[in-house]
mmCIF file of C-alpha atoms in Angstrom:
data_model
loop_
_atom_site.group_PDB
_atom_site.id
_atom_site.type_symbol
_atom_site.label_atom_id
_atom_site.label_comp_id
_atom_site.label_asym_id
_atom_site.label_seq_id
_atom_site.Cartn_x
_atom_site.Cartn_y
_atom_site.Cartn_z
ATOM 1 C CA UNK A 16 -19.997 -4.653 27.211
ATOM 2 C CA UNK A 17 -17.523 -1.374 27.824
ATOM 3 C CA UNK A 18 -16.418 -0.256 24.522
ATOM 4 C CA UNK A 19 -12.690 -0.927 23.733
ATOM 5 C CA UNK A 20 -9.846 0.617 21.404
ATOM 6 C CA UNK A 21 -10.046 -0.769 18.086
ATOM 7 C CA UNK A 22 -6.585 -1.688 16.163
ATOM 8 C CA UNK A 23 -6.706 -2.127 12.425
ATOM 9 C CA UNK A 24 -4.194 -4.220 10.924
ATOM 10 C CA UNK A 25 -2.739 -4.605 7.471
ATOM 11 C CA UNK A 26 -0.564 -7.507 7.440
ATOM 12 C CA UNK A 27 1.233 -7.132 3.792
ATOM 13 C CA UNK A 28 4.522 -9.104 2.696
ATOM 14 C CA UNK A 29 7.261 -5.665 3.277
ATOM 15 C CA UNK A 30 5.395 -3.997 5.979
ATOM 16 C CA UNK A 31 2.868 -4.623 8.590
ATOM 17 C CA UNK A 32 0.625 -1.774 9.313
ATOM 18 C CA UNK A 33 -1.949 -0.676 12.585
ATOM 19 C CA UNK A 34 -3.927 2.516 13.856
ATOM 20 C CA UNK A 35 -4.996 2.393 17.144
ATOM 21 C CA UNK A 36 -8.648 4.309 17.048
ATOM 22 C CA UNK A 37 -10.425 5.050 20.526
ATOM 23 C CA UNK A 38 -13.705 3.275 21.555
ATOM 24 C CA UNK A 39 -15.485 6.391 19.693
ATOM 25 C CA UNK A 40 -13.300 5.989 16.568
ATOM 26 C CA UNK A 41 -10.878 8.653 16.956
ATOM 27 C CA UNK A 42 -7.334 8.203 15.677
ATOM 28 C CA UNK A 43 -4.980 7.683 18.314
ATOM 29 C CA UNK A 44 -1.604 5.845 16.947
ATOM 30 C CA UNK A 45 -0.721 5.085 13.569
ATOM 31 C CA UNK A 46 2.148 2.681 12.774
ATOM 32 C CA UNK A 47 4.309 1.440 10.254
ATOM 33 C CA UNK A 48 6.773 -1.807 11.178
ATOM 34 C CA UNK A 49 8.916 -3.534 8.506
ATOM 35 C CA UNK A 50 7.784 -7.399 8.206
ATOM 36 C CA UNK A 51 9.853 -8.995 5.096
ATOM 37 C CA UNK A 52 7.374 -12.016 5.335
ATOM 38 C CA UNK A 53 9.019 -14.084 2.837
ATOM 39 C CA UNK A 54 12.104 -14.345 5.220
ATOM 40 C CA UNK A 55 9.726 -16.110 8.057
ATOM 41 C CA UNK A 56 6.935 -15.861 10.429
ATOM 42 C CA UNK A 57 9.131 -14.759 13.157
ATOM 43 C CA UNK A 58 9.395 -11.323 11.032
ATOM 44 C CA UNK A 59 5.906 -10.865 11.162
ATOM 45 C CA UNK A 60 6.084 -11.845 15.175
ATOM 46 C CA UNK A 61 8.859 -8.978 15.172
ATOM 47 C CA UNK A 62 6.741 -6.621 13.956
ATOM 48 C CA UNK A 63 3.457 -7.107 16.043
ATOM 49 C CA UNK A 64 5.885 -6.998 19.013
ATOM 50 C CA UNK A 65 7.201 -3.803 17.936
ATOM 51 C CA UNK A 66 3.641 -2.282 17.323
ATOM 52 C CA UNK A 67 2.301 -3.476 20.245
ATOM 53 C CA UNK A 68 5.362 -1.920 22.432
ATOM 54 C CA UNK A 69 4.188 1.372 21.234
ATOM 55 C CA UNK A 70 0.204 1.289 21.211
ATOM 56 C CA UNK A 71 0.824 -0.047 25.095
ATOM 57 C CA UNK A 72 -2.699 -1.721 25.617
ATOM 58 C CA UNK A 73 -3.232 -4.685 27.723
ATOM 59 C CA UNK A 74 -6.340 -5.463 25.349
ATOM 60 C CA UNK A 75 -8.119 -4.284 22.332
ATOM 61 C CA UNK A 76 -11.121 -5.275 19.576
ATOM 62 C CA UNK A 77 -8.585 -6.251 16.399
ATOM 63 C CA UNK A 78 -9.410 -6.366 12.826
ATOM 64 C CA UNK A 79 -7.514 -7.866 10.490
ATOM 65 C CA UNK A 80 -6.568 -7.698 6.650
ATOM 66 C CA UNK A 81 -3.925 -8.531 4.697
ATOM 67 C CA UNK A 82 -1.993 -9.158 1.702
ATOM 68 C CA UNK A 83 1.087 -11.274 3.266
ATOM 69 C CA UNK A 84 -0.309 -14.533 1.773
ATOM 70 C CA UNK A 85 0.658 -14.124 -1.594
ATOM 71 C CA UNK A 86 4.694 -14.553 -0.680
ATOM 72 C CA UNK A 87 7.053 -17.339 -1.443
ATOM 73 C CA UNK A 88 6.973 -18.388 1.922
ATOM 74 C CA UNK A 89 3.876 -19.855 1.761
ATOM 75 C CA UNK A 90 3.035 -23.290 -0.487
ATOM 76 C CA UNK A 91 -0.062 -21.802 -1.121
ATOM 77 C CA UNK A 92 -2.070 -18.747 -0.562
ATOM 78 C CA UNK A 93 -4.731 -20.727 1.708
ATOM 79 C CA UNK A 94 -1.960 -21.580 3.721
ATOM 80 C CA UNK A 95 -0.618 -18.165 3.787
ATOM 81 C CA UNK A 96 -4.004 -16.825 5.265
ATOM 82 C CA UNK A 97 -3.694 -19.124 7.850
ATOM 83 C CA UNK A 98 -0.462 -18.816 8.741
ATOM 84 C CA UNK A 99 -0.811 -15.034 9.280
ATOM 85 C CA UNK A 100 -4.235 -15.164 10.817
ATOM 86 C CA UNK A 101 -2.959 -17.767 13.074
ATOM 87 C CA UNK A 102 0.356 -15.706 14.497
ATOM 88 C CA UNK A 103 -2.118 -13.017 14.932
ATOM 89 C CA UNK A 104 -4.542 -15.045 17.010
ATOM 90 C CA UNK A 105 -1.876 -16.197 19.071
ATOM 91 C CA UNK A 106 0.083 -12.992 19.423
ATOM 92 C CA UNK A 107 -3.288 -10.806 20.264
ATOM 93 C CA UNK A 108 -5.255 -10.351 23.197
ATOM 94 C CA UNK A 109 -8.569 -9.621 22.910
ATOM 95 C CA UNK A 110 -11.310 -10.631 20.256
ATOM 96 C CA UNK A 111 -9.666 -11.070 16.874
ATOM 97 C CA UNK A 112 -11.828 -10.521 13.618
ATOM 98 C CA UNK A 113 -10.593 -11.587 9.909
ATOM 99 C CA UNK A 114 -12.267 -9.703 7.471
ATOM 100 C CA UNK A 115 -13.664 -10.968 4.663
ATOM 101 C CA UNK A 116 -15.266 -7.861 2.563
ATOM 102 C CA UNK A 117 -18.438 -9.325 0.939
ATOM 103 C CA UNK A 118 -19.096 -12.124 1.458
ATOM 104 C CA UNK A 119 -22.668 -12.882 2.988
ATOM 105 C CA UNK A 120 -23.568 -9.506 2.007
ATOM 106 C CA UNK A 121 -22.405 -6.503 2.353
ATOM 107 C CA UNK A 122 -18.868 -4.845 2.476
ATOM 108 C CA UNK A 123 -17.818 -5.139 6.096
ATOM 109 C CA UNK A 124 -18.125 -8.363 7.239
ATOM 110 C CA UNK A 125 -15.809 -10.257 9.866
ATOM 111 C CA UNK A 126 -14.912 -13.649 10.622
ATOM 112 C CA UNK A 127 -13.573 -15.514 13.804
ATOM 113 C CA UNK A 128 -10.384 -17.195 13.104
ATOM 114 C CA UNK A 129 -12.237 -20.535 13.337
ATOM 115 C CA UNK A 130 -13.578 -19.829 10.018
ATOM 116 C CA UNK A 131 -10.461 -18.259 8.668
ATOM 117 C CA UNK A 132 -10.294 -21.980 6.490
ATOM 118 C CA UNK A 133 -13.826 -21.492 5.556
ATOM 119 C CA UNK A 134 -13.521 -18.241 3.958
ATOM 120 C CA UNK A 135 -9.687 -17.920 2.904
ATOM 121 C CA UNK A 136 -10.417 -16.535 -0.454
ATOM 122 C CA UNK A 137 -12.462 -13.559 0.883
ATOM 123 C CA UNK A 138 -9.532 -13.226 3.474
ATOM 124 C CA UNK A 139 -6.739 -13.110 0.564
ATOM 125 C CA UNK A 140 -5.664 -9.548 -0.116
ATOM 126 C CA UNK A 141 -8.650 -8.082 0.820
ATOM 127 C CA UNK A 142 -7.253 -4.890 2.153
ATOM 128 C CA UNK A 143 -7.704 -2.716 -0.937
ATOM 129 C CA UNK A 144 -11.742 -3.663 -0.330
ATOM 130 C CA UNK A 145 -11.996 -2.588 3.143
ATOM 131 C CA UNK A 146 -9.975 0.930 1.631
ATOM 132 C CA UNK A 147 -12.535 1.447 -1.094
ATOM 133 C CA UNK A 148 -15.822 0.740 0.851
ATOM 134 C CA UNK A 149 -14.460 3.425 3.189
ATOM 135 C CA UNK A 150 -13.937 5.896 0.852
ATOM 136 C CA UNK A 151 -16.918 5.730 -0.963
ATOM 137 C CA UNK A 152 -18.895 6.517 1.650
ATOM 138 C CA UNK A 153 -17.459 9.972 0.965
ATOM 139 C CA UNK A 154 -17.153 10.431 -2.701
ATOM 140 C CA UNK A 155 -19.228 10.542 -5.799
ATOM 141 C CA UNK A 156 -17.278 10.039 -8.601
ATOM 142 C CA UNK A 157 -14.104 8.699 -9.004
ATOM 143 C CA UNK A 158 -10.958 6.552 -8.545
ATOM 144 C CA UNK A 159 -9.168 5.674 -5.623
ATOM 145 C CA UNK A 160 -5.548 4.976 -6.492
ATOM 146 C CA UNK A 161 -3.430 3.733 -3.354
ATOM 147 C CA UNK A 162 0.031 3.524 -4.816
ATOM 148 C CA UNK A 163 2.276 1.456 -2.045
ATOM 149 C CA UNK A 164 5.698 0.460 -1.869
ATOM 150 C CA UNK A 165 5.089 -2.742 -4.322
ATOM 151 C CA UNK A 166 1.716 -2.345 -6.211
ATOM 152 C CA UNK A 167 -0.657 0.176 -6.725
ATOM 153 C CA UNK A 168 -4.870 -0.212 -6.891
ATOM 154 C CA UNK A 169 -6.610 1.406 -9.194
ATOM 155 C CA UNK A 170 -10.877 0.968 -7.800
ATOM 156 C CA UNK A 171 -13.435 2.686 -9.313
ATOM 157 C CA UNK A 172 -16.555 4.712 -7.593
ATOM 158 C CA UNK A 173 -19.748 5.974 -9.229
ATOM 159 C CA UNK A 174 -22.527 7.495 -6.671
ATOM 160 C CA UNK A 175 -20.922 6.287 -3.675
ATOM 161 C CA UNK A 176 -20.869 2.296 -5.219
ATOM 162 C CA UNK A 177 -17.614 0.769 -6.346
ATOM 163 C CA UNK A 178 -17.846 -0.591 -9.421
ATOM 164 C CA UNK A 179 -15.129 -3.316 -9.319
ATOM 165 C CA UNK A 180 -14.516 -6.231 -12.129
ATOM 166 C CA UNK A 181 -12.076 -8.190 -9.699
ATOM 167 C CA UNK A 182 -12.163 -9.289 -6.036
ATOM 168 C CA UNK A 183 -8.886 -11.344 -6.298
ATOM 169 C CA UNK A 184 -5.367 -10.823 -7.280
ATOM 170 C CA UNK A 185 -5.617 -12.579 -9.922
ATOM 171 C CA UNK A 186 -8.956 -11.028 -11.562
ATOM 172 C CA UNK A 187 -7.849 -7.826 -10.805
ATOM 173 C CA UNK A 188 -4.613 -8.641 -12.598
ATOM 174 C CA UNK A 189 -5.947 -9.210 -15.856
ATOM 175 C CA UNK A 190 -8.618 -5.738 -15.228
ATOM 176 C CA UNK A 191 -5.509 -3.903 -14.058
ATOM 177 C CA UNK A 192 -7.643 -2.607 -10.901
ATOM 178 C CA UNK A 193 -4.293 -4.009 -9.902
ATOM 179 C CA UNK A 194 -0.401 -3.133 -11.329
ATOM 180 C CA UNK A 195 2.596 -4.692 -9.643
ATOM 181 C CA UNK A 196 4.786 -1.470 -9.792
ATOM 182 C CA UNK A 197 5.388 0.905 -6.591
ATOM 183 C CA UNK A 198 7.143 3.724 -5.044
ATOM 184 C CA UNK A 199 10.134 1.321 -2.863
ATOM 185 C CA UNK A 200 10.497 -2.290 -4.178
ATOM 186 C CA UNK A 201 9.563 -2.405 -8.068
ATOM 187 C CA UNK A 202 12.802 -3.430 -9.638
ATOM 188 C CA UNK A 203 13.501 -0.979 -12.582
ATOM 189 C CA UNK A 204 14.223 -3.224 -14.946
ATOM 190 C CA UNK A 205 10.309 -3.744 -14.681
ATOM 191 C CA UNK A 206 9.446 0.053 -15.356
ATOM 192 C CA UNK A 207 11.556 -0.572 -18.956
ATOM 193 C CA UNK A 208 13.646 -1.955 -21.126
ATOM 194 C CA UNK A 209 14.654 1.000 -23.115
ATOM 195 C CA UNK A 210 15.430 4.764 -20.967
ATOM 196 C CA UNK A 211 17.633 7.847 -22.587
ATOM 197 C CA UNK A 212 20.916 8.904 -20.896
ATOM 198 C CA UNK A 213 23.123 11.517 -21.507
ATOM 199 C CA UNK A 214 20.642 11.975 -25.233
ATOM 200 C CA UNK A 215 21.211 8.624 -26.549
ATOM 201 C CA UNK A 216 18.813 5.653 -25.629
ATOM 202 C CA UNK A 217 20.123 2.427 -24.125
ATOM 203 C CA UNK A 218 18.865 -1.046 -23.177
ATOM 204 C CA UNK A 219 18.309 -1.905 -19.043
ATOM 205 C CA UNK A 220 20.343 -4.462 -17.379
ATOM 206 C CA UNK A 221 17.783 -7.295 -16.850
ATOM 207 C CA UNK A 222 19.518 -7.422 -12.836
ATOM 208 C CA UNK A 223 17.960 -6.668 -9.738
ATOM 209 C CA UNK A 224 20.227 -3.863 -9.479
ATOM 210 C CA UNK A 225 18.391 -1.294 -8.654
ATOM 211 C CA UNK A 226 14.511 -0.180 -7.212
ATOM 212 C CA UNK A 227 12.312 2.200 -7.434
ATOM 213 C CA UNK A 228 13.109 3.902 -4.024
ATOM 214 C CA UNK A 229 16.154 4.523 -5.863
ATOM 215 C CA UNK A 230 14.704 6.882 -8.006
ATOM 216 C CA UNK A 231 12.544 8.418 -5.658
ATOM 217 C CA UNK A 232 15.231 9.277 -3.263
ATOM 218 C CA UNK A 233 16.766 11.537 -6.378
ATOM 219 C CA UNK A 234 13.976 13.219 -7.319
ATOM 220 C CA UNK A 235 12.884 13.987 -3.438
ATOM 221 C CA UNK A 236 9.238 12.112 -3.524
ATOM 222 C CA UNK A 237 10.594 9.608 -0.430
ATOM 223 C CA UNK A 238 10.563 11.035 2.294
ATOM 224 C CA UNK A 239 12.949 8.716 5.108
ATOM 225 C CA UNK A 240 10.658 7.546 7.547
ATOM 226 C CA UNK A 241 8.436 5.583 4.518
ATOM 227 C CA UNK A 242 11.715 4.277 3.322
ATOM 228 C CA UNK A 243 11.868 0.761 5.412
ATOM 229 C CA UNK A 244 12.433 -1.795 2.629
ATOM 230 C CA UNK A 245 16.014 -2.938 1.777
ATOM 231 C CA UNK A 246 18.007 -1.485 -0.552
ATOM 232 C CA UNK A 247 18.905 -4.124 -3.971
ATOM 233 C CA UNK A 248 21.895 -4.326 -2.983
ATOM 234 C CA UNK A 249 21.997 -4.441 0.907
ATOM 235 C CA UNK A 250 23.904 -1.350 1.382
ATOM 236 C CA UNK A 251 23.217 2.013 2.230
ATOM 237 C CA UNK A 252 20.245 5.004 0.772
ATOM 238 C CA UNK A 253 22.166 7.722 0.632
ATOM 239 C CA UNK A 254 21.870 9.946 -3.013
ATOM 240 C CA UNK A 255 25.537 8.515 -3.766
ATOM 241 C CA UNK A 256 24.332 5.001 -3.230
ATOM 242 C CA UNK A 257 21.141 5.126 -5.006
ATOM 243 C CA UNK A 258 22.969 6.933 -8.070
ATOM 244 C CA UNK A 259 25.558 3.855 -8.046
ATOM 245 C CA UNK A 260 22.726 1.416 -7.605
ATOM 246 C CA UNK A 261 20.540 3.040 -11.135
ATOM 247 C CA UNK A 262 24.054 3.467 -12.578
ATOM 248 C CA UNK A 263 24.326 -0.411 -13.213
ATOM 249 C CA UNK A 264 20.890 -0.508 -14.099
ATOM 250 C CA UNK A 265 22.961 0.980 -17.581
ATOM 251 C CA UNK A 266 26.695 -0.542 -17.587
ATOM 252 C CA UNK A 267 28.206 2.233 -15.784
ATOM 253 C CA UNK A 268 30.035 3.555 -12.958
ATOM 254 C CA UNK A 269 28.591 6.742 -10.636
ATOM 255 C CA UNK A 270 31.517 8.306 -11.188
ATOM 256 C CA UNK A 271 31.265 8.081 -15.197
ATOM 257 C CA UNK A 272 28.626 11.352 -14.948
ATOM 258 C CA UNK A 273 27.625 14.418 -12.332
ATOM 259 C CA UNK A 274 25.036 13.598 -9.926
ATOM 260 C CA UNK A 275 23.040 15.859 -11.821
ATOM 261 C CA UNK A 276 22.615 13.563 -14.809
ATOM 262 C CA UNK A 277 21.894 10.284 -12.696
ATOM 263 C CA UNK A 278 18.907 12.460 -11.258
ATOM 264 C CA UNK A 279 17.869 13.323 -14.581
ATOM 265 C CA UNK A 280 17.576 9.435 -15.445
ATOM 266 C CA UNK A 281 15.951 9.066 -12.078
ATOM 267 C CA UNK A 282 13.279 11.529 -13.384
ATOM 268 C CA UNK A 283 13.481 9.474 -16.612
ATOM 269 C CA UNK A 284 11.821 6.141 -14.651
ATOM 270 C CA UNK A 285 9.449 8.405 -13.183
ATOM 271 C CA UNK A 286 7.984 9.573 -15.779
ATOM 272 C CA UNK A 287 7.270 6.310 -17.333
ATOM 273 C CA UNK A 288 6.097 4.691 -13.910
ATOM 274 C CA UNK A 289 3.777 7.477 -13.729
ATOM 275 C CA UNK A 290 2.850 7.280 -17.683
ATOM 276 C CA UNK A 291 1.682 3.637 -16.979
ATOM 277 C CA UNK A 292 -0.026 4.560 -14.206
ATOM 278 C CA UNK A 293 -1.803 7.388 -15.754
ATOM 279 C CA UNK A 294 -2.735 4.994 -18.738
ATOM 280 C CA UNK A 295 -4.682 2.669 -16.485
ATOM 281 C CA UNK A 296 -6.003 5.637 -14.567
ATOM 282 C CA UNK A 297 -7.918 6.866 -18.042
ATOM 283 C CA UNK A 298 -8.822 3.642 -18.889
ATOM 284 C CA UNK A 299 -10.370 2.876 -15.025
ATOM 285 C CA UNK A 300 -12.201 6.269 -15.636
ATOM 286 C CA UNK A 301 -13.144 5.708 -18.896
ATOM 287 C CA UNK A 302 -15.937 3.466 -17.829
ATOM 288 C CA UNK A 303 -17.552 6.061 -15.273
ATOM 289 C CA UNK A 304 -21.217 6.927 -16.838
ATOM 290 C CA UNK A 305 -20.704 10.487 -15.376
ATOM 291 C CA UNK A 306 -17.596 13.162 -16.188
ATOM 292 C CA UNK A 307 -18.675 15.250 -13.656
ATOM 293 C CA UNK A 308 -17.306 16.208 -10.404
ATOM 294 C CA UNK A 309 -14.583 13.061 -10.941
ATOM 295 C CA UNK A 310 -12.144 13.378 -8.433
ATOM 296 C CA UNK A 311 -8.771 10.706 -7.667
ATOM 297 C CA UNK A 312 -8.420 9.995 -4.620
ATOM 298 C CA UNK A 313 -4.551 9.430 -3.576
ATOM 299 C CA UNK A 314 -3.368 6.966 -0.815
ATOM 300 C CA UNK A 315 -0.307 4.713 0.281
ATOM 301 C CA UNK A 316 3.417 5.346 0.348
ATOM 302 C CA UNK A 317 3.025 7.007 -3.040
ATOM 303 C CA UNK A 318 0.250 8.900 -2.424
ATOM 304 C CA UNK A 319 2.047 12.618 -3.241
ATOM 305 C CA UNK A 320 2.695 11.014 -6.507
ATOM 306 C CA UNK A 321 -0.514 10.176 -7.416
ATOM 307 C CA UNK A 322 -1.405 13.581 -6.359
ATOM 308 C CA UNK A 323 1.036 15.082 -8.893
ATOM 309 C CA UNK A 324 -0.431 12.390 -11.638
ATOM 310 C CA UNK A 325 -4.123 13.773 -10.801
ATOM 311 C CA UNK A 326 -2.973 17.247 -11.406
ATOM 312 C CA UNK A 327 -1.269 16.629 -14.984
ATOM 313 C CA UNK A 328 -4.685 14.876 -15.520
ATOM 314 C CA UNK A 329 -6.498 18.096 -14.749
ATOM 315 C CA UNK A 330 -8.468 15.872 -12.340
ATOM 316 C CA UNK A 331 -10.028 17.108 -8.334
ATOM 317 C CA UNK A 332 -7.338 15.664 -5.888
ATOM 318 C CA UNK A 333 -8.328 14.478 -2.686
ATOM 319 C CA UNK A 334 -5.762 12.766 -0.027
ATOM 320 C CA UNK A 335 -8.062 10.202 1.999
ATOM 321 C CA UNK A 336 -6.715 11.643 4.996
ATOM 322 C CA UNK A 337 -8.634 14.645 4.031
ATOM 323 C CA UNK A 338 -11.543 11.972 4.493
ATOM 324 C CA UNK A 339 -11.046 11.505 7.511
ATOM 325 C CA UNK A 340 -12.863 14.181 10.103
ATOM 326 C CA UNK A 341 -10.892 14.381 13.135
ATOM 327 C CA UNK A 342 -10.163 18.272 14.182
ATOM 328 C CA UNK A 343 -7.164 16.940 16.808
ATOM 329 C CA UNK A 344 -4.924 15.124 14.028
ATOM 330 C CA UNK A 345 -1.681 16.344 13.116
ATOM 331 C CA UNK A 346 -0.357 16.550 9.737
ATOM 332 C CA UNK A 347 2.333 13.897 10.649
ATOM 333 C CA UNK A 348 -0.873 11.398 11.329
ATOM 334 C CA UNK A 349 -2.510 12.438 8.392
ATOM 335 C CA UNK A 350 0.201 11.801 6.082
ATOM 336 C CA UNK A 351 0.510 8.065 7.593
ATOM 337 C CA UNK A 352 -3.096 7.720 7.345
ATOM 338 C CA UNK A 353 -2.316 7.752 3.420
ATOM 339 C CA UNK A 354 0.326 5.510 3.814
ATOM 340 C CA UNK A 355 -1.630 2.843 6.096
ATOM 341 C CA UNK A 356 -5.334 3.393 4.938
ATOM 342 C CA UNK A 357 -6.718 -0.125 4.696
ATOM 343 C CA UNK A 358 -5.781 -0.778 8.344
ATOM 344 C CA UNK A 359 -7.628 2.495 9.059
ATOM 345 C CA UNK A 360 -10.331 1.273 7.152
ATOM 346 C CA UNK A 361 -10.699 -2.051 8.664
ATOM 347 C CA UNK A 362 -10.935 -0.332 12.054
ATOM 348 C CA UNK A 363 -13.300 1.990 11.493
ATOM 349 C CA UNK A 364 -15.465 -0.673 9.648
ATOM 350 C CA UNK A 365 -15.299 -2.496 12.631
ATOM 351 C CA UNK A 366 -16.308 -0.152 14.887
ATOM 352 C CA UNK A 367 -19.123 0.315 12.695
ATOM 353 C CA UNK A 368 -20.395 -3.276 13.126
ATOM 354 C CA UNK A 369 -19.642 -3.265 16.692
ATOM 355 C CA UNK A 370 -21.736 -0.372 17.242
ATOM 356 C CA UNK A 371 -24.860 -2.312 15.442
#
């Protein structure tokens, strides 16, 4: 059989991701679409039209992963997996493989989507899996934190194994291997109830005022082409806006202070979204056997946070598109490698079992 481009996908519930790799697993496209799944399949149909408009193949090998499941659309997260696996079957041409991590052995296993029913649970949010068995193929010691636009994994690696104590969302919940709070859609009033302003503390507006792209479009860590979600309120990212949207998050007004001070309170929630994440980051590492040569590995829309977390930590940063050997790629590629690195993953694990 000729050997075909592979395209790894990452259906989530905000964004649906893909890189296009070459029949020898070189990177060729990387994109990002916006696919607010809990507003109907037809966004996710929007999307894979939109990606496949720009990757411009008549066919392809796919693999799939995902996280979409878990929203509200869905009665159920069975029926979520397939729902999504079954738009993808019917919107992709060529052979389409779900994968399913470990089950039957092994990390990189694939299904047909006539099993999809069969194995739904090893389907459901599996994405962080394929990301982790990739990158421990190239690190020791040490933690790979992808920090997205919702959630952020925390999965541990000691000589090249991952030592996991979850393989669901909901196991890995309770081990906080998994923490609902991101760089773009983690509604402040979920970093804190308490924050200082102007030197005196005050209590946070229990609202969906306000996100955390918010605050990371005042102190300069989101960049625009990463920043696809809506805004709380519908309206506009400028600075002004996002100062007027954090602004309510306390009972006030933009114009009640300088744009100076609401960027200090931006900094404010950062600091204490990165203090929890730093907290589970310790207590992840904490149960490595070996302090030596530990290093954090930073991915996903956050991932130059993470890499600013690692430093305070006095920890080896490594980007896992610095994983990735490819002489040709640009730093542009690179940087959405970090953004979309389980669909990378999920490709190149493919191609691996394609090639056996």
């Amino acid at each position: 059989m000729k050997p075909m481009p592979i395209i790894g996908w990452d259906v989530g519930g905000a964004h649906l991701k893909a890189v296009l790799l070459d029949a020898q697993g070189n990177v060729e496209q990387v994109v990002q679409a916006p696919c607010p799944l809990w507003q109907g399949l037809h966004m996710l149909e929007q999307a894979i039209e939109e990606v496949l408009k720009k990757f411009n193949l008549s066919s392809a090998l796919h693999a799939i992963t995902m996280t979409g499941e878990l929203v509200d659309l869905f009665a159920s997260r069975q029926s979520g997996v397939y729902e999504i696996s079954r738009v993808m079957h019917a919107r992709l041409n060529g052979h389409k493989n779900y994968y399913i991590g470990g089950q039957g052995g092994g990390l990189s296993n694939f299904v047909s989507m006539d099993e999809v029913n069969t194995y739904w649970q090893a389907i459901a949010s599996a994405n962080w899996l394929a990301s982790a068995t990739f990158v421990a193929k190239h690190v020791t010691h040490g933690v790979l934190i992808d920090m997205g636009s919702t959630s952020t994994d925390f999965i541990l690696i000691s000589n090249h194994e991952l030592i996991c104590q979850g393989f669901t969302d909901a196991t890995r919940m309770q081990t906080e291997e998994l923490v609902y709070t991101g760089l773009i859609r983690t509604p402040l009033m979920a970093i804190t109830q308490k924050i200082t302003f102007q030197n005196t503390e005050t209590s946070i507006a229990a609202e969906y005022f306000s996100t955390t792209a918010d605050v990371y479009r005042l102190t300069g860590d989101l960049s625009e082409k990463h920043d696809m979600a809506n805004t709380a309120d519908g309206k506009e990212k400028s600075q002004l806006a996002s100062a007027r949207r954090i602004a309510r998050m306390i009972g006030r007004d933009v114009d009640d202070a300088p744009m100076h001070d609401w960027q200090e309170l931006a900094q404010s929630f950062k600091k204490l979204q990165i203090s929890r994440l730093r907290e589970v980051a310790k207590k992840q590492l904490a149960r490595l056997h070996s302090a030596e040569n530990i290093s954090i590995i930073g991915a996903g829309a956050g991932h130059r946070v993470v890499r600013e977390m690692a430093l305070d930590m006095g920890l080896t940063y490594k980007a896992a598109s610095d994983l990735v050997h490819h002489a040709h790629l640009e730093s542009d590629a690179k940087d959405w490698i970090n953004v979309c690195l389980p669909a990378y993953a999920v490709a190149r694990l493919a191609l691996l079992q394609n090639a056996q």
